[in-house]
Coordinates of C-alpha atoms in Angstrom, one line a residue:
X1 CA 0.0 0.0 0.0
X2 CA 2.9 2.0 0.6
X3 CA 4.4 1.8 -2.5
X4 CA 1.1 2.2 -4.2
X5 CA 0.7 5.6 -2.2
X6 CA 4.2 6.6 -3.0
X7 CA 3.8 5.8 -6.8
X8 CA 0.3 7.9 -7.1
X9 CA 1.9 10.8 -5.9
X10 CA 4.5 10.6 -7.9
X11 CA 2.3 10.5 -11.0
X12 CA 0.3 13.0 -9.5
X13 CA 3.3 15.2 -8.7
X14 CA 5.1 15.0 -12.1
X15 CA 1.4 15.4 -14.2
X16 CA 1.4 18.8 -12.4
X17 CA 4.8 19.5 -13.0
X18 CA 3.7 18.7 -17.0
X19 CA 0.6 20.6 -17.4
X20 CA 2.8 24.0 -15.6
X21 CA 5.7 23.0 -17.9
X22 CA 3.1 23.0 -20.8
X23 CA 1.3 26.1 -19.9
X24 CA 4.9 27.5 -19.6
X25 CA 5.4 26.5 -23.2
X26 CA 2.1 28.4 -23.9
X27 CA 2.9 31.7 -23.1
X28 CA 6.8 31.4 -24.6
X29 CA 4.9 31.0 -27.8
X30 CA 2.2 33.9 -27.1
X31 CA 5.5 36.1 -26.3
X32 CA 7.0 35.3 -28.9
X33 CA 4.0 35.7 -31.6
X34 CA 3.5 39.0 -29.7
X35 CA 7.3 40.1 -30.3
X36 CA 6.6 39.6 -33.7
X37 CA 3.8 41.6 -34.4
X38 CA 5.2 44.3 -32.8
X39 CA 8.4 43.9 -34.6
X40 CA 6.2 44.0 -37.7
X41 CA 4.3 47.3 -36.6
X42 CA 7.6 49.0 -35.7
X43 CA 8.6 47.8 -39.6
X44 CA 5.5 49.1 -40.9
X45 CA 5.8 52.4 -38.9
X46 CA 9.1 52.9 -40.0
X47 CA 8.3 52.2 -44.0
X48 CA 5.5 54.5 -43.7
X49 CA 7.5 57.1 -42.4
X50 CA 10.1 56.6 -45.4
X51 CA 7.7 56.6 -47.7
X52 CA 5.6 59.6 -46.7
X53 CA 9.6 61.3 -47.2
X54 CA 9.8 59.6 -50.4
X55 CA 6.2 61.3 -51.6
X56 CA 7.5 64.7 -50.6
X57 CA 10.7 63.8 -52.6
X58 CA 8.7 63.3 -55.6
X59 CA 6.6 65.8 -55.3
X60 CA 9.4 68.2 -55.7
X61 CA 11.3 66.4 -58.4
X62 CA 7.9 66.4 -60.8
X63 CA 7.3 70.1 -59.7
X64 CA 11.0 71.2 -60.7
X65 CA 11.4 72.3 -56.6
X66 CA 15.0 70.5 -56.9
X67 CA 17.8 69.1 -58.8
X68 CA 16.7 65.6 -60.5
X69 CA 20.5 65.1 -59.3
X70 CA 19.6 65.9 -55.7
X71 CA 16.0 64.1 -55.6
X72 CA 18.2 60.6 -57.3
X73 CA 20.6 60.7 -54.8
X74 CA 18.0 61.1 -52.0
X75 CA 15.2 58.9 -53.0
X76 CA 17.7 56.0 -54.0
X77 CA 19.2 56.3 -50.5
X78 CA 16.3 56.5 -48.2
X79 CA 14.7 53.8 -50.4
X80 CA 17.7 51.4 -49.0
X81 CA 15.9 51.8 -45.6
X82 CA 12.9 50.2 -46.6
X83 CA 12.4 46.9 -45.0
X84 CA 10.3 43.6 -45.3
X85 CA 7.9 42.8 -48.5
X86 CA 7.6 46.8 -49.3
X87 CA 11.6 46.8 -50.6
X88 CA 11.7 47.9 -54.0
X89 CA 14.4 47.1 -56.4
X90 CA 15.4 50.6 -57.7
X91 CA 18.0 49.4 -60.0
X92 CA 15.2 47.4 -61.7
X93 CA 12.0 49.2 -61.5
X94 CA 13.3 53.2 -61.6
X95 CA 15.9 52.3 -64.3
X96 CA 16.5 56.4 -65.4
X97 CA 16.5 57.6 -62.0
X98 CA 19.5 54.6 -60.6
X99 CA 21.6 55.5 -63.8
X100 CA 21.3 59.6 -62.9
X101 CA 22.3 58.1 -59.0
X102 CA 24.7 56.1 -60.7
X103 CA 26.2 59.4 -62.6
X104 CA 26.1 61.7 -59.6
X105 CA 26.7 59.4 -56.6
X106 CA 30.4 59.9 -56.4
X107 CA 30.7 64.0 -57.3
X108 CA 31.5 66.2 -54.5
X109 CA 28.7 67.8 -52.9
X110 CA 28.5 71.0 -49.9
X111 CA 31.7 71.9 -48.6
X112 CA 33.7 69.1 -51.1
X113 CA 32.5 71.1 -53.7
X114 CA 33.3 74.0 -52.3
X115 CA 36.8 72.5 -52.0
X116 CA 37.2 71.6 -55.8
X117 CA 39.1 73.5 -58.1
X118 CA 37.3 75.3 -60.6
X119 CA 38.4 73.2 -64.0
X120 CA 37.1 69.8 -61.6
X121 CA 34.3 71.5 -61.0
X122 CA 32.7 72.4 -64.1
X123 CA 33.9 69.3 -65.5
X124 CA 31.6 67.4 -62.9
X125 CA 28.8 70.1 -63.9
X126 CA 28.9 69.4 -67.3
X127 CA 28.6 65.6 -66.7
X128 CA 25.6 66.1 -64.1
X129 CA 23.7 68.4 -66.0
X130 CA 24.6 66.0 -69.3
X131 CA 23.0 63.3 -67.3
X132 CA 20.1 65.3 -65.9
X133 CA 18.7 66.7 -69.5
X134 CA 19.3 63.5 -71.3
X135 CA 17.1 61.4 -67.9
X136 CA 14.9 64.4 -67.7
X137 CA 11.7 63.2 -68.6
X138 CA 12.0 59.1 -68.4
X139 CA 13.2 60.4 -64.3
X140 CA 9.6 63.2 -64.1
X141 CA 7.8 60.2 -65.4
X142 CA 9.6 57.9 -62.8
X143 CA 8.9 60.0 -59.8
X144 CA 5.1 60.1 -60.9
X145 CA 4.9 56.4 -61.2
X146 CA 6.9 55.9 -57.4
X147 CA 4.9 57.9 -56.1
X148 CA 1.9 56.0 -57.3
X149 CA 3.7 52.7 -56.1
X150 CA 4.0 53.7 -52.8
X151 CA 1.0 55.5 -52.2
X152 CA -0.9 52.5 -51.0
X153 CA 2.4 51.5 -48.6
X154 CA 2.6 55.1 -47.4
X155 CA -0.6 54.0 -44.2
X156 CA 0.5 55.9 -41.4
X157 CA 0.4 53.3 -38.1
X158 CA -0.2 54.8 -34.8
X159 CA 2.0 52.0 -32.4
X160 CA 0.5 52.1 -29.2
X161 CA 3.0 50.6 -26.6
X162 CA 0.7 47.7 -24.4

């Protein structure tokens, strides 16, 4: 009887121990489905934020507000940022405004320029503004269909902190 005692205690003792180590499981995998979302939210947040700067980008390329130079170099950088399924290949699907970035990416800009001698300098403005009238158009009509791309990713998220 002892040992009968001792033995349904045991059993008793270790299916207690395996329904908390089971429930413990249970909310690992609810933390961990909850880190995720959130990790997804703070993506989303963060795309929409670059793509809202990316909209204003455009708007000011199509409307003339900036160098086509200037708006390449920008929106081709700050598109890098974008993460998860709203990446865009730029190289691929802008291809006139990646060969402007491609044309303009290493010339001097601010206080480099500043720096350059005169002769260097004209040089590198007769290859960027080369670039820029020969892109012109193909790089207006890119901006207009970017902008149309990513106005259904641009949904501002509000992330409320639980």
């Amino acid at each position: 009887m002892n040992v009968t005692l001792l033995a349904t205690i045991g059993v008793i003792i270790i299916a207690g121990l395996a329904c908390y180590a089971g429930y413990l499981l249970l909310q690992v995998k609810k933390q961990k489905e909850l880190q995720q979302q959130q990790q997804k939210l703070a993506i989303d947040k963060r795309n929409a934020n670059i793509f809202e700067n990316v909209n204003t980008l455009c708007l000011a390329g199509i409307q003339g507000q900036c160098d086509l130079s200037e708006i390449s170099i920008r929106v081709y950088n700050i598109m890098d940022y974008v993460q998860g399924e709203s990446r865009i290949d730029m190289d691929q699907q802008y291809p006139a405004l990646s060969e402007l970035f491609h044309v303009v990416k290493d010339m001097a800009r601010g206080d480099d320029r500043q720096a350059l001698e005169k002769q260097e300098k004209m040089k590198q403005n007769l290859a960027r503004h080369k670039a820029e009238v020969e892109l012109a158009d193909a790089i207006v009509e890119e901006l207009k269909a970017l902008q149309k791309n990513i106005a259904p990713l641009n949904n501002q998220i509000n992330v409320q902190v639980i």
